[in-house]
CSV table of C-alpha atoms in Angstrom, one decimal:
chain,number,residue,atom,x,y,z
A,1067,ASN,CA,-10.3,-35.7,55.9
A,1068,VAL,CA,-9.9,-38.5,53.4
A,1069,THR,CA,-11.5,-41.7,54.7
A,1070,SER,CA,-10.8,-45.4,54.4
A,1071,GLY,CA,-11.4,-46.8,50.9
A,1072,SER,CA,-10.9,-43.4,49.2
A,1073,ALA,CA,-8.7,-43.1,46.2
A,1074,ILE,CA,-9.1,-39.3,46.0
A,1075,ILE,CA,-5.3,-38.9,46.4
A,1076,PRO,CA,-3.9,-40.0,42.9
A,1077,ASN,CA,-2.1,-43.4,43.0
A,1078,TRP,CA,-2.8,-43.9,46.7
A,1079,THR,CA,-5.6,-45.6,48.7
A,1080,VAL,CA,-6.6,-44.9,52.2
A,1081,ALA,CA,-6.4,-48.5,53.6
A,1082,ASP,CA,-7.7,-47.8,57.1
A,1083,GLY,CA,-9.0,-44.9,59.2
A,1084,GLU,CA,-8.5,-41.3,57.9
A,1085,VAL,CA,-5.7,-39.1,56.6
A,1086,ASP,CA,-5.5,-35.4,55.9
A,1087,LEU,CA,-4.0,-33.7,52.9
A,1088,VAL,CA,-2.6,-30.5,54.5
A,1089,SER,CA,-1.8,-27.3,52.5
A,1090,ASP,CA,0.8,-24.8,53.6
A,1091,ALA,CA,-2.1,-22.6,54.7
A,1092,ALA,CA,-2.6,-25.0,57.7
A,1093,TYR,CA,1.1,-25.7,58.4
A,1094,GLN,CA,4.4,-26.0,56.5
A,1095,SER,CA,5.0,-28.8,54.1
A,1096,ALA,CA,8.5,-30.0,53.1
A,1097,ASP,CA,8.1,-29.0,49.5
A,1098,GLY,CA,6.1,-25.8,49.9
A,1099,ALA,CA,2.8,-27.2,48.6
A,1100,VAL,CA,1.0,-30.1,50.4
A,1101,SER,CA,1.9,-32.8,52.9
A,1102,LEU,CA,0.0,-35.7,54.3
A,1103,ASP,CA,-1.0,-36.1,58.0
A,1104,LEU,CA,-1.4,-39.8,58.7
A,1105,ASN,CA,-4.2,-39.0,61.0
A,1106,GLY,CA,-7.5,-37.4,60.0
A,1107,TYR,CA,-9.7,-37.3,63.1
A,1108,ILE,CA,-8.5,-40.9,63.8
A,1109,THR,CA,-5.4,-43.0,63.0
A,1110,GLY,CA,-4.9,-43.6,59.3
A,1111,GLU,CA,-3.1,-45.8,56.9
A,1112,ILE,CA,-2.3,-45.1,53.2
A,1113,GLN,CA,-0.9,-47.4,50.6
A,1114,GLN,CA,0.2,-47.7,47.0
A,1115,THR,CA,1.1,-50.7,44.8
A,1116,ILE,CA,4.1,-50.2,42.6
A,1117,ASN,CA,5.6,-52.3,39.8
A,1118,THR,CA,9.0,-53.6,40.8
A,1119,THR,CA,11.5,-56.2,39.4
A,1120,VAL,CA,12.1,-59.2,41.6
A,1121,GLY,CA,15.6,-59.2,43.1
A,1122,GLU,CA,16.2,-55.5,42.3
A,1123,ARG,CA,17.2,-53.0,45.0
A,1124,TYR,CA,15.2,-49.9,45.6
A,1125,LEU,CA,15.6,-46.8,47.8
A,1126,LEU,CA,12.4,-45.4,49.4
A,1127,SER,CA,12.9,-41.7,50.4
A,1128,PHE,CA,10.5,-39.3,52.1
A,1129,ASP,CA,10.4,-36.4,54.4
A,1130,LEU,CA,9.0,-36.9,58.0
A,1131,ALA,CA,7.5,-34.4,60.4
A,1132,GLY,CA,4.5,-34.2,62.7
A,1133,ASN,CA,1.3,-32.2,63.0
A,1134,PRO,CA,2.3,-29.4,65.5
A,1135,GLY,CA,-1.4,-28.7,66.3
A,1136,GLY,CA,-1.8,-31.1,69.3
A,1137,THR,CA,-0.7,-34.1,71.3
A,1138,PRO,CA,1.0,-36.4,71.6
A,1139,THR,CA,4.3,-34.6,71.4
A,1140,VAL,CA,6.1,-37.6,69.9
A,1141,LYS,CA,4.3,-38.7,66.7
A,1142,MET,CA,4.8,-42.4,65.9
A,1143,GLY,CA,4.1,-44.3,62.7
A,1144,GLN,CA,5.4,-47.1,60.5
A,1145,VAL,CA,6.4,-47.6,56.9
A,1146,GLU,CA,6.1,-51.1,55.4
A,1147,VAL,CA,7.6,-52.2,52.1
A,1148,ALA,CA,8.7,-55.6,50.7
A,1149,GLY,CA,8.4,-57.3,54.0
A,1150,ILE,CA,10.3,-54.6,55.9
A,1151,THR,CA,8.7,-52.6,58.7
A,1152,ALA,CA,10.4,-49.5,60.0
A,1153,ASP,CA,9.2,-47.5,63.0
A,1154,LEU,CA,8.9,-43.7,62.5
A,1155,THR,CA,9.1,-41.2,65.3
A,1156,TYR,CA,9.1,-37.4,65.3
A,1157,ASP,CA,9.1,-35.0,68.3
A,1158,ILE,CA,7.3,-31.8,67.7
A,1159,SER,CA,8.9,-30.0,70.7
A,1160,GLY,CA,9.9,-26.5,69.6
A,1161,GLN,CA,8.1,-26.9,66.3
A,1162,SER,CA,5.3,-24.6,65.0
A,1163,ALA,CA,2.9,-24.4,62.0
A,1164,ASN,CA,5.3,-22.1,60.2
A,1165,SER,CA,8.5,-23.9,61.2
A,1166,LEU,CA,8.6,-27.6,60.9
A,1167,ASP,CA,12.0,-29.3,60.6
A,1168,TYR,CA,11.2,-32.2,58.2
A,1169,VAL,CA,13.7,-35.1,58.5
A,1170,PRO,CA,14.8,-36.7,55.2
A,1171,THR,CA,14.3,-40.4,55.7
A,1172,SER,CA,15.1,-43.4,53.6
A,1173,LEU,CA,14.9,-47.2,53.5
A,1174,GLU,CA,16.6,-49.6,51.1
A,1175,PHE,CA,14.7,-52.7,50.1
A,1176,THR,CA,14.9,-55.6,47.6
A,1177,ALA,CA,11.8,-56.4,45.6
A,1178,THR,CA,10.3,-59.9,46.3
A,1179,ASP,CA,7.5,-59.6,43.8
A,1180,SER,CA,6.6,-57.9,40.6
A,1181,GLN,CA,4.2,-55.6,42.5
A,1182,THR,CA,5.3,-54.2,45.9
A,1183,VAL,CA,2.9,-52.6,48.4
A,1184,LEU,CA,4.1,-49.4,50.1
A,1185,THR,CA,2.3,-48.6,53.3
A,1186,PHE,CA,2.5,-45.7,55.7
A,1187,LYS,CA,0.5,-45.7,58.9
A,1188,SER,CA,0.1,-43.8,62.1
A,1189,LEU,CA,0.4,-45.4,65.5
A,1190,VAL,CA,-1.0,-42.5,67.5
A,1191,PRO,CA,-4.7,-41.8,68.3
A,1192,GLY,CA,-6.5,-38.6,67.6
A,1193,ALA,CA,-6.2,-35.9,65.0
A,1194,TYR,CA,-2.5,-35.0,65.2
A,1195,GLY,CA,-0.3,-37.6,63.6
A,1196,PRO,CA,3.0,-38.0,61.8
A,1197,ASN,CA,3.4,-36.2,58.4
A,1198,ILE,CA,5.0,-37.4,55.2
A,1199,ASP,CA,6.0,-35.5,52.1
A,1200,ASN,CA,8.1,-36.0,49.0
A,1201,VAL,CA,7.7,-39.7,48.8
A,1202,SER,CA,9.8,-41.4,46.0
A,1203,ILE,CA,11.2,-44.7,45.1
A,1204,VAL,CA,14.4,-45.0,43.1
A,1205,GLU,CA,15.7,-48.2,41.6
A,1206,ILE,CA,19.3,-48.8,42.4
A,1207,ALA,CA,20.9,-49.7,39.1
A,1208,PRO,CA,22.4,-53.2,39.0
A,1209,ASN,CA,26.2,-53.2,39.4
A,1210,ALA,CA,26.2,-49.5,40.2
A,1211,GLY,CA,26.7,-48.1,43.6
A,1212,PHE,CA,24.2,-45.7,45.0
A,1213,HIS,CA,25.8,-42.3,45.9
A,1214,THR,CA,24.0,-39.3,47.4
A,1215,VAL,CA,25.8,-36.0,47.4
A,1216,GLU,CA,24.3,-33.4,49.8
A,1217,ILE,CA,24.9,-29.8,48.9
A,1218,SER,CA,24.0,-27.0,51.3
A,1219,GLN,CA,24.8,-23.4,51.7
A,1220,ASN,CA,24.6,-21.7,55.1
A,1221,ASN,CA,22.1,-24.3,56.2
A,1222,ASP,CA,19.5,-22.6,54.0
A,1223,SER,CA,18.9,-25.3,51.3
A,1224,VAL,CA,19.8,-28.8,50.7
A,1225,GLU,CA,19.9,-30.5,47.3
A,1226,ASN,CA,20.3,-34.2,46.9
A,1227,ILE,CA,21.9,-35.4,43.7
A,1228,ASN,CA,21.6,-39.1,43.0
A,1229,PHE,CA,24.0,-41.0,40.7
A,1230,GLY,CA,23.4,-44.5,39.1
A,1231,ASN,CA,19.6,-44.6,39.6
A,1232,THR,CA,16.4,-44.7,37.7
A,1233,GLN,CA,13.5,-42.7,39.1
A,1234,LEU,CA,10.1,-44.5,39.3
A,1235,ALA,CA,6.9,-42.5,39.1
A,1236,ILE,CA,4.9,-43.7,42.1
A,1237,GLY,CA,2.5,-41.0,42.8
A,1238,PRO,CA,1.7,-37.3,42.8
A,1239,THR,CA,4.5,-34.8,43.2
A,1240,GLU,CA,2.7,-33.2,46.1
A,1241,LEU,CA,3.5,-36.2,48.4
């Protein structure tokens, strides 16, 4: 468990409660290494402040799942960035530790300040919360459209290729 006030996760701060860094030994991550359960033994909240350019558009992307180890069946959380709050839900019905169907999730926002706070928080009590992985923010280049091409083969793998964007480094690759 990583507790409130901790900065043990590079570039992130646990703002409230507890979160868990979860290795693939406990249950499957989206990227094959580590994911983040937004609940430790209690509800948690994690945040990061990133440098942004006022008026520029950005795309926040992450993979969403839920801790399959216990109730509630529907994991609920929120993501907040640049004054936008989005509800997150994930139903673990039919999921197991070795077979989680992470859902690619994204949110577009416009920076309103030179520093933008990104917050993820759980809305469920207990030790089994929503999970996030592969968090990234991409600046959508001015006067360039954002296009994502999804390539899959036999539903085995999906690769996203982004055009017209600049990648921002906002944290460790394991999240």
